[in-house]
């Protein structure tokens, strides 16, 4: 305590909370934290993250989408978000707003040149993800969807360490080589004690728009077999739809553009299952 000139005591300014404490404080305002993982690249994990976040937001939930794919951030472009993150009066970053119910943060939204390579080692990535949690004004959220890079490296490990109550959804395609990598992700979650909500099989069959015939481009049944053998739930099979790719490239919502598409229905069903599981 300091003494003022008139003899009245003035309390010292309280110390600033540590980065870990700020992250903990931020997480107390987020009910459910879900990390979207994949064993390998090319399975459409970011597309699933974006569309599940949109589906949850369309159901009236407050959703944040945190892109922790430090070296290959795609979320802002897939949502059509431009510009950079700005700080508010409290010197906290404001996430970019996609809709009234959905906001997002990505390393790309902090880069003036979006094509610059991010060349960081593990400790720096750990610090950046901690800042995404503690230095961003997420507010009160029903869901924080975390889009992690493929594999079991620094980023998913950091999320598991910083967010103790996070749960995982693992995305795969039906082909066996993808499923072999999924089993590594399952074992990762078991090792770090990260609960798995279930598997999502993406690119699960393609229906020809001309003849109506269904073709299993990447095989069939693999996701269900892997889920069964691992004692996990298969949350849904998302059919292959070229319009999902087109909408992601254009930064527009597939679900709004193609309301009656089978994939839109499946995203909604998976979002419903997630909301039910979150009550457990």
PDB file of N, CA and C in Angstrom, residues 43-54 65 67 69 72-82 96 98 102 104 106 108-109 147 202-203 243-257 267:
ATOM      1  N   UNK A  43      -9.075 -34.814 -46.069  1.00  0.00           N
ATOM      2  CA  UNK A  43     -10.346 -35.482 -45.784  1.00  0.00           C
ATOM      3  C   UNK A  43     -11.491 -34.485 -45.617  1.00  0.00           C
ATOM      4  N   UNK A  44     -11.201 -33.197 -45.792  1.00  0.00           N
ATOM      5  CA  UNK A  44     -12.256 -32.189 -45.687  1.00  0.00           C
ATOM      6  C   UNK A  44     -12.566 -31.776 -44.258  1.00  0.00           C
ATOM      7  N   UNK A  45     -11.555 -31.829 -43.382  1.00  0.00           N
ATOM      8  CA  UNK A  45     -11.760 -31.502 -41.969  1.00  0.00           C
ATOM      9  C   UNK A  45     -12.210 -30.065 -41.769  1.00  0.00           C
ATOM     10  N   UNK A  46     -11.558 -29.114 -42.431  1.00  0.00           N
ATOM     11  CA  UNK A  46     -11.936 -27.706 -42.261  1.00  0.00           C
ATOM     12  C   UNK A  46     -13.334 -27.439 -42.804  1.00  0.00           C
ATOM     13  N   UNK A  47     -13.689 -28.097 -43.896  1.00  0.00           N
ATOM     14  CA  UNK A  47     -15.037 -27.969 -44.442  1.00  0.00           C
ATOM     15  C   UNK A  47     -16.071 -28.472 -43.442  1.00  0.00           C
ATOM     16  N   UNK A  48     -15.759 -29.590 -42.773  1.00  0.00           N
ATOM     17  CA  UNK A  48     -16.658 -30.111 -41.749  1.00  0.00           C
ATOM     18  C   UNK A  48     -16.743 -29.139 -40.577  1.00  0.00           C
ATOM     19  N   UNK A  49     -15.606 -28.590 -40.153  1.00  0.00           N
ATOM     20  CA  UNK A  49     -15.603 -27.623 -39.048  1.00  0.00           C
ATOM     21  C   UNK A  49     -16.502 -26.433 -39.351  1.00  0.00           C
ATOM     22  N   UNK A  50     -16.317 -25.865 -40.547  1.00  0.00           N
ATOM     23  CA  UNK A  50     -17.094 -24.691 -40.937  1.00  0.00           C
ATOM     24  C   UNK A  50     -18.577 -25.017 -40.987  1.00  0.00           C
ATOM     25  N   UNK A  51     -18.930 -26.117 -41.620  1.00  0.00           N
ATOM     26  CA  UNK A  51     -20.345 -26.430 -41.801  1.00  0.00           C
ATOM     27  C   UNK A  51     -21.018 -26.865 -40.504  1.00  0.00           C
ATOM     28  N   UNK A  52     -20.303 -27.521 -39.617  1.00  0.00           N
ATOM     29  CA  UNK A  52     -20.880 -27.850 -38.316  1.00  0.00           C
ATOM     30  C   UNK A  52     -21.080 -26.588 -37.481  1.00  0.00           C
ATOM     31  N   UNK A  53     -20.130 -25.653 -37.554  1.00  0.00           N
ATOM     32  CA  UNK A  53     -20.282 -24.392 -36.832  1.00  0.00           C
ATOM     33  C   UNK A  53     -21.493 -23.622 -37.347  1.00  0.00           C
ATOM     34  N   UNK A  54     -21.657 -23.581 -38.670  1.00  0.00           N
ATOM     35  CA  UNK A  54     -22.810 -22.897 -39.255  1.00  0.00           C
ATOM     36  C   UNK A  54     -24.109 -23.601 -38.858  1.00  0.00           C
ATOM     37  N   UNK A  65     -15.602 -20.137 -33.715  1.00  0.00           N
ATOM     38  CA  UNK A  65     -14.812 -21.068 -34.530  1.00  0.00           C
ATOM     39  C   UNK A  65     -13.353 -20.611 -34.454  1.00  0.00           C
ATOM     40  N   UNK A  67      -9.550 -21.295 -35.440  1.00  0.00           N
ATOM     41  CA  UNK A  67      -8.693 -21.969 -36.413  1.00  0.00           C
ATOM     42  C   UNK A  67      -7.286 -22.061 -35.837  1.00  0.00           C
ATOM     43  N   UNK A  69      -5.035 -24.205 -37.081  1.00  0.00           N
ATOM     44  CA  UNK A  69      -4.162 -24.717 -38.134  1.00  0.00           C
ATOM     45  C   UNK A  69      -3.217 -23.574 -38.501  1.00  0.00           C
ATOM     46  N   UNK A  72      -1.620 -23.702 -42.147  1.00  0.00           N
ATOM     47  CA  UNK A  72      -2.528 -23.747 -43.297  1.00  0.00           C
ATOM     48  C   UNK A  72      -3.916 -23.258 -42.937  1.00  0.00           C
ATOM     49  N   UNK A  73      -4.034 -22.007 -42.473  1.00  0.00           N
ATOM     50  CA  UNK A  73      -5.344 -21.505 -42.046  1.00  0.00           C
ATOM     51  C   UNK A  73      -6.272 -21.259 -43.225  1.00  0.00           C
ATOM     52  N   UNK A  74      -7.458 -21.863 -43.180  1.00  0.00           N
ATOM     53  CA  UNK A  74      -8.422 -21.730 -44.280  1.00  0.00           C
ATOM     54  C   UNK A  74      -9.753 -21.118 -43.854  1.00  0.00           C
ATOM     55  N   UNK A  75     -10.012 -21.068 -42.553  1.00  0.00           N
ATOM     56  CA  UNK A  75     -11.344 -20.715 -42.068  1.00  0.00           C
ATOM     57  C   UNK A  75     -11.831 -19.346 -42.548  1.00  0.00           C
ATOM     58  N   UNK A  76     -11.027 -18.268 -42.472  1.00  0.00           N
ATOM     59  CA  UNK A  76     -11.552 -16.969 -42.919  1.00  0.00           C
ATOM     60  C   UNK A  76     -12.004 -16.977 -44.377  1.00  0.00           C
ATOM     61  N   UNK A  77     -11.232 -17.620 -45.235  1.00  0.00           N
ATOM     62  CA  UNK A  77     -11.599 -17.635 -46.659  1.00  0.00           C
ATOM     63  C   UNK A  77     -12.856 -18.466 -46.881  1.00  0.00           C
ATOM     64  N   UNK A  78     -12.992 -19.569 -46.142  1.00  0.00           N
ATOM     65  CA  UNK A  78     -14.161 -20.417 -46.324  1.00  0.00           C
ATOM     66  C   UNK A  78     -15.435 -19.742 -45.819  1.00  0.00           C
ATOM     67  N   UNK A  79     -15.282 -18.815 -44.866  1.00  0.00           N
ATOM     68  CA  UNK A  79     -16.432 -18.065 -44.359  1.00  0.00           C
ATOM     69  C   UNK A  79     -16.614 -16.735 -45.082  1.00  0.00           C
ATOM     70  N   UNK A  80     -15.703 -16.410 -45.993  1.00  0.00           N
ATOM     71  CA  UNK A  80     -15.804 -15.139 -46.700  1.00  0.00           C
ATOM     72  C   UNK A  80     -15.450 -13.946 -45.833  1.00  0.00           C
ATOM     73  N   UNK A  81     -14.603 -14.149 -44.811  1.00  0.00           N
ATOM     74  CA  UNK A  81     -14.224 -13.071 -43.896  1.00  0.00           C
ATOM     75  C   UNK A  81     -12.944 -12.403 -44.385  1.00  0.00           C
ATOM     76  N   UNK A  82     -12.970 -11.089 -44.455  1.00  0.00           N
ATOM     77  CA  UNK A  82     -11.811 -10.336 -44.933  1.00  0.00           C
ATOM     78  C   UNK A  82     -11.375  -9.336 -43.863  1.00  0.00           C
ATOM     79  N   UNK A  96     -13.793 -12.080 -35.650  1.00  0.00           N
ATOM     80  CA  UNK A  96     -14.498 -11.637 -36.847  1.00  0.00           C
ATOM     81  C   UNK A  96     -15.900 -12.242 -36.849  1.00  0.00           C
ATOM     82  N   UNK A  98     -19.247 -13.586 -38.521  1.00  0.00           N
ATOM     83  CA  UNK A  98     -19.866 -14.150 -39.715  1.00  0.00           C
ATOM     84  C   UNK A  98     -21.377 -13.921 -39.692  1.00  0.00           C
ATOM     85  N   UNK A 102     -22.334 -16.526 -34.955  1.00  0.00           N
ATOM     86  CA  UNK A 102     -21.071 -17.188 -35.285  1.00  0.00           C
ATOM     87  C   UNK A 102     -19.949 -16.175 -35.483  1.00  0.00           C
ATOM     88  N   UNK A 104     -15.361 -15.931 -35.530  1.00  0.00           N
ATOM     89  CA  UNK A 104     -14.206 -16.783 -35.848  1.00  0.00           C
ATOM     90  C   UNK A 104     -12.899 -16.034 -35.632  1.00  0.00           C
ATOM     91  N   UNK A 106      -8.566 -16.640 -36.572  1.00  0.00           N
ATOM     92  CA  UNK A 106      -7.547 -17.412 -37.276  1.00  0.00           C
ATOM     93  C   UNK A 106      -6.262 -16.598 -37.335  1.00  0.00           C
ATOM     94  N   UNK A 108      -4.570 -16.204 -39.839  1.00  0.00           N
ATOM     95  CA  UNK A 108      -4.597 -15.459 -41.094  1.00  0.00           C
ATOM     96  C   UNK A 108      -5.194 -14.070 -40.915  1.00  0.00           C
ATOM     97  N   UNK A 109      -6.083 -13.921 -39.939  1.00  0.00           N
ATOM     98  CA  UNK A 109      -6.715 -12.631 -39.681  1.00  0.00           C
ATOM     99  C   UNK A 109      -5.806 -11.680 -38.907  1.00  0.00           C
ATOM    100  N   UNK A 147     -10.773 -25.925 -35.047  1.00  0.00           N
ATOM    101  CA  UNK A 147     -10.307 -26.607 -36.251  1.00  0.00           C
ATOM    102  C   UNK A 147      -8.801 -26.830 -36.136  1.00  0.00           C
ATOM    103  N   UNK A 202     -16.602 -38.340 -44.050  1.00  0.00           N
ATOM    104  CA  UNK A 202     -16.810 -37.328 -45.091  1.00  0.00           C
ATOM    105  C   UNK A 202     -16.571 -37.947 -46.474  1.00  0.00           C
ATOM    106  N   UNK A 203     -17.137 -37.312 -47.503  1.00  0.00           N
ATOM    107  CA  UNK A 203     -17.019 -37.792 -48.881  1.00  0.00           C
ATOM    108  C   UNK A 203     -17.536 -39.224 -49.000  1.00  0.00           C
ATOM    109  N   UNK A 243     -20.492 -29.071 -54.777  1.00  0.00           N
ATOM    110  CA  UNK A 243     -20.933 -27.722 -54.406  1.00  0.00           C
ATOM    111  C   UNK A 243     -20.401 -27.307 -53.040  1.00  0.00           C
ATOM    112  N   UNK A 244     -20.089 -28.273 -52.173  1.00  0.00           N
ATOM    113  CA  UNK A 244     -19.456 -27.930 -50.894  1.00  0.00           C
ATOM    114  C   UNK A 244     -18.101 -27.295 -51.157  1.00  0.00           C
ATOM    115  N   UNK A 245     -17.351 -27.879 -52.091  1.00  0.00           N
ATOM    116  CA  UNK A 245     -16.037 -27.341 -52.449  1.00  0.00           C
ATOM    117  C   UNK A 245     -16.173 -25.961 -53.072  1.00  0.00           C
ATOM    118  N   UNK A 246     -17.111 -25.811 -53.992  1.00  0.00           N
ATOM    119  CA  UNK A 246     -17.311 -24.524 -54.660  1.00  0.00           C
ATOM    120  C   UNK A 246     -17.686 -23.429 -53.666  1.00  0.00           C
ATOM    121  N   UNK A 247     -18.574 -23.754 -52.740  1.00  0.00           N
ATOM    122  CA  UNK A 247     -19.001 -22.756 -51.757  1.00  0.00           C
ATOM    123  C   UNK A 247     -17.858 -22.391 -50.815  1.00  0.00           C
ATOM    124  N   UNK A 248     -17.050 -23.384 -50.423  1.00  0.00           N
ATOM    125  CA  UNK A 248     -15.897 -23.095 -49.579  1.00  0.00           C
ATOM    126  C   UNK A 248     -14.902 -22.184 -50.267  1.00  0.00           C
ATOM    127  N   UNK A 249     -14.655 -22.444 -51.543  1.00  0.00           N
ATOM    128  CA  UNK A 249     -13.733 -21.597 -52.307  1.00  0.00           C
ATOM    129  C   UNK A 249     -14.269 -20.172 -52.463  1.00  0.00           C
ATOM    130  N   UNK A 250     -15.590 -20.055 -52.580  1.00  0.00           N
ATOM    131  CA  UNK A 250     -16.216 -18.748 -52.790  1.00  0.00           C
ATOM    132  C   UNK A 250     -16.507 -18.012 -51.487  1.00  0.00           C
ATOM    133  N   UNK A 251     -16.361 -18.706 -50.345  1.00  0.00           N
ATOM    134  CA  UNK A 251     -16.621 -18.074 -49.065  1.00  0.00           C
ATOM    135  C   UNK A 251     -18.095 -17.832 -48.796  1.00  0.00           C
ATOM    136  N   UNK A 252     -18.954 -18.736 -49.278  1.00  0.00           N
ATOM    137  CA  UNK A 252     -20.394 -18.614 -49.028  1.00  0.00           C
ATOM    138  C   UNK A 252     -20.901 -19.898 -48.379  1.00  0.00           C
ATOM    139  N   UNK A 253     -22.039 -19.805 -47.716  1.00  0.00           N
ATOM    140  CA  UNK A 253     -22.569 -20.948 -46.977  1.00  0.00           C
ATOM    141  C   UNK A 253     -23.219 -21.956 -47.912  1.00  0.00           C
ATOM    142  N   UNK A 254     -22.700 -23.166 -47.932  1.00  0.00           N
ATOM    143  CA  UNK A 254     -23.302 -24.247 -48.704  1.00  0.00           C
ATOM    144  C   UNK A 254     -24.719 -24.513 -48.218  1.00  0.00           C
ATOM    145  N   UNK A 255     -24.914 -24.513 -46.915  1.00  0.00           N
ATOM    146  CA  UNK A 255     -26.207 -24.875 -46.344  1.00  0.00           C
ATOM    147  C   UNK A 255     -27.294 -23.851 -46.673  1.00  0.00           C
ATOM    148  N   UNK A 256     -26.902 -22.603 -46.826  1.00  0.00           N
ATOM    149  CA  UNK A 256     -27.881 -21.586 -47.220  1.00  0.00           C
ATOM    150  C   UNK A 256     -28.163 -21.632 -48.709  1.00  0.00           C
ATOM    151  N   UNK A 257     -27.152 -21.975 -49.491  1.00  0.00           N
ATOM    152  CA  UNK A 257     -27.326 -22.021 -50.940  1.00  0.00           C
ATOM    153  C   UNK A 257     -28.068 -23.285 -51.371  1.00  0.00           C
ATOM    154  N   UNK A 267     -25.412 -32.445 -42.070  1.00  0.00           N
ATOM    155  CA  UNK A 267     -24.774 -31.482 -41.161  1.00  0.00           C
ATOM    156  C   UNK A 267     -25.727 -31.108 -40.026  1.00  0.00           C
TER     157      UNK A 267
END
